PDB file of C-alpha atoms in Angstrom:
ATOM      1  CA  UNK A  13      82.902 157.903  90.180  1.00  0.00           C
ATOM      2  CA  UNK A  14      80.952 161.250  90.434  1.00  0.00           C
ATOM      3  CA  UNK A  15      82.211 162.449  86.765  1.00  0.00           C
ATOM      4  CA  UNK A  16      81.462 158.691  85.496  1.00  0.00           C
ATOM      5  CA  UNK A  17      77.829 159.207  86.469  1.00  0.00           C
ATOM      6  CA  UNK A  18      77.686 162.656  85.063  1.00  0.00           C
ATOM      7  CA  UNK A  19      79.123 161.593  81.807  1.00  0.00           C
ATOM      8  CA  UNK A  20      76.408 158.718  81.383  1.00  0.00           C
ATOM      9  CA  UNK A  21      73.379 161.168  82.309  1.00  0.00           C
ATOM     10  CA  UNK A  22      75.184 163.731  79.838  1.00  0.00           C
ATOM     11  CA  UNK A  23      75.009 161.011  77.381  1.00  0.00           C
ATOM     12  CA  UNK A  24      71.285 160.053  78.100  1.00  0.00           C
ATOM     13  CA  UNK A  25      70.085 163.403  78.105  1.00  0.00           C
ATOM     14  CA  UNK A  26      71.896 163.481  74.077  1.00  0.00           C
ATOM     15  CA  UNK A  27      70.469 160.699  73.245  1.00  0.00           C
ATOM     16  CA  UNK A  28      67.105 161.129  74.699  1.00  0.00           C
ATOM     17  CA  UNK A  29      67.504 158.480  77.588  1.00  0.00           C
ATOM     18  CA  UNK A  30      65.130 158.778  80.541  1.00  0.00           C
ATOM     19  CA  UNK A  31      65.639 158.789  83.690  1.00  0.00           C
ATOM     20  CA  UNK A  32      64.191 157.623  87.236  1.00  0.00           C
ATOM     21  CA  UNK A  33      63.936 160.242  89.692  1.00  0.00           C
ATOM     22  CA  UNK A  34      64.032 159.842  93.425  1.00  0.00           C
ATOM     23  CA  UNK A  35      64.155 162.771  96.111  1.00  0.00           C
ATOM     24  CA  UNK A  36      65.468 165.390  93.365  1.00  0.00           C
ATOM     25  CA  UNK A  37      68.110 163.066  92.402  1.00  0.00           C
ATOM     26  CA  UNK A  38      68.057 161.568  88.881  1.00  0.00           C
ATOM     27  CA  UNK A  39      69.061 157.649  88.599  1.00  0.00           C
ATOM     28  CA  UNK A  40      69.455 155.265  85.356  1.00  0.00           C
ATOM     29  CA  UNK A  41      67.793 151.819  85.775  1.00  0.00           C
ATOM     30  CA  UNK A  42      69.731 149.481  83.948  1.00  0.00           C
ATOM     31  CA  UNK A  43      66.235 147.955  83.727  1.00  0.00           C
ATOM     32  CA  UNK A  44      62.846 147.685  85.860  1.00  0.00           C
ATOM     33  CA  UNK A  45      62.989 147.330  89.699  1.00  0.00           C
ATOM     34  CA  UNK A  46      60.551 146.213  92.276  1.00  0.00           C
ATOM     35  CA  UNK A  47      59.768 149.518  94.642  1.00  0.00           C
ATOM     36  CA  UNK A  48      60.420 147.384  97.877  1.00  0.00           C
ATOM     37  CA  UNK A  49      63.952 146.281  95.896  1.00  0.00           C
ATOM     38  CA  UNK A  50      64.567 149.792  95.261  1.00  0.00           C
ATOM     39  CA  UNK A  51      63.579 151.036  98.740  1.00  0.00           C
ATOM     40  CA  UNK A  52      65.974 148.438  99.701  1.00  0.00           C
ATOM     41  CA  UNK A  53      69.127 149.028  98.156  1.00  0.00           C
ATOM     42  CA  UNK A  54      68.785 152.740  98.623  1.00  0.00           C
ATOM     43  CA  UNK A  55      68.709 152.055 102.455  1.00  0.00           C
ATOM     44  CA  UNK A  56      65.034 153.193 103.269  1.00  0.00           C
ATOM     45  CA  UNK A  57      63.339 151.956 105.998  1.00  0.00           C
ATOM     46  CA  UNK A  58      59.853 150.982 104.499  1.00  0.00           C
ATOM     47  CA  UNK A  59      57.946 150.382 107.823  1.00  0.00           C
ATOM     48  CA  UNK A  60      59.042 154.624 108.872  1.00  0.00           C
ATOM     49  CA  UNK A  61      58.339 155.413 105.465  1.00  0.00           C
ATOM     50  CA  UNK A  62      55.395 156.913 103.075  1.00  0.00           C
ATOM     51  CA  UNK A  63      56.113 156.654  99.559  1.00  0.00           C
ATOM     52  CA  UNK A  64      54.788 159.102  96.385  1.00  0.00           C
ATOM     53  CA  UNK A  65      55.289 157.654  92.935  1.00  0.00           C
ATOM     54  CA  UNK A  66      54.227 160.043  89.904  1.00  0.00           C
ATOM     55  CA  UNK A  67      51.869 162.407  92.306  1.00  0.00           C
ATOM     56  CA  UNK A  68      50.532 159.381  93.909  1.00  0.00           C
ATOM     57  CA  UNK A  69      50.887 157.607  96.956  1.00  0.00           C
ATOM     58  CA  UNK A  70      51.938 153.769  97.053  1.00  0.00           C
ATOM     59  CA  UNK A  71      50.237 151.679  99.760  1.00  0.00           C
ATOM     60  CA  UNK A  72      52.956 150.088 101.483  1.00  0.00           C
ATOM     61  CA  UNK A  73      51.060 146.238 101.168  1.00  0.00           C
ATOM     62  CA  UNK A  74      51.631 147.125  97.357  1.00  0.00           C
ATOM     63  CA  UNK A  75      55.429 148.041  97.576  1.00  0.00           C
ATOM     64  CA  UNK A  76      56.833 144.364  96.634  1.00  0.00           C
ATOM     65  CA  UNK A  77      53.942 144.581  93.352  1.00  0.00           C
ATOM     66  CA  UNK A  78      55.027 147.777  91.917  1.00  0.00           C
ATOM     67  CA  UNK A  79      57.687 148.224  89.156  1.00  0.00           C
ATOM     68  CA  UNK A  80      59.781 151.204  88.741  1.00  0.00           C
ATOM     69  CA  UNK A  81      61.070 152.299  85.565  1.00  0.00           C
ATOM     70  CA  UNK A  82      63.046 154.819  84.595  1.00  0.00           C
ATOM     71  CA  UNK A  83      59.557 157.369  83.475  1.00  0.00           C
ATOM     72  CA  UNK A  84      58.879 157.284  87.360  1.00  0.00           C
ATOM     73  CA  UNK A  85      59.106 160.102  89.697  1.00  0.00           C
ATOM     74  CA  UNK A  86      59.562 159.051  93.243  1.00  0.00           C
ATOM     75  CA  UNK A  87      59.543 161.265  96.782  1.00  0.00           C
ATOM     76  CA  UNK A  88      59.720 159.185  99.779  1.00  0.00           C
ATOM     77  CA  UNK A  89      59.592 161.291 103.104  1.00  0.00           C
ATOM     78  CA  UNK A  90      60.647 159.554 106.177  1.00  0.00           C
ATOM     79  CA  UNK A  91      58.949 159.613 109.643  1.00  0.00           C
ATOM     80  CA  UNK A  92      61.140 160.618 112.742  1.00  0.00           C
ATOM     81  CA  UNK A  93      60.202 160.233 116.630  1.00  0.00           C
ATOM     82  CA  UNK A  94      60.949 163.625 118.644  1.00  0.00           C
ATOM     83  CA  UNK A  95      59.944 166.012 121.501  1.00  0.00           C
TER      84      UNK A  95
END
């Protein structure tokens, strides 16, 4: 599956696809996705979470109204408990 995935962001990058980018780690949409969706399916936690999309940060009452595309640039740092 790994050399799949490179092969299709080899053949973006030719072509002059974009990409969406979350944590470092480049991603295709297929098409559009709702932020919570993303969140989501990507296993995040939203209520431990803060969210940065293009240099800015996303309330979290705003995360089920925001569409990602494949021009964004996410970071999402997660909160921990500890001593």
């Amino acid at each position: 599956q790994f050399s799949s995935i490179c092969a299709i962001i080899a053949y973006e990058f030719k072509t002059g696809g974009s990409f969406m980018k979350l944590n470092g780690t480049i991603y295709h949409l297929e098409q559009p996705v709702i932020l919570l969706d993303l969140l989501n399916e990507y296993g995040f936690q939203t209520q431990r979470i803060a969210v940065e999309m293009n240099g800015a940060i996303i309330p979290k009452a705003t995360y089920e109204q925001v569409t990602v595309t494949n021009d964004d640039t996410l970071e999402v740092v997660s909160f921990v408990g500890g001593g």
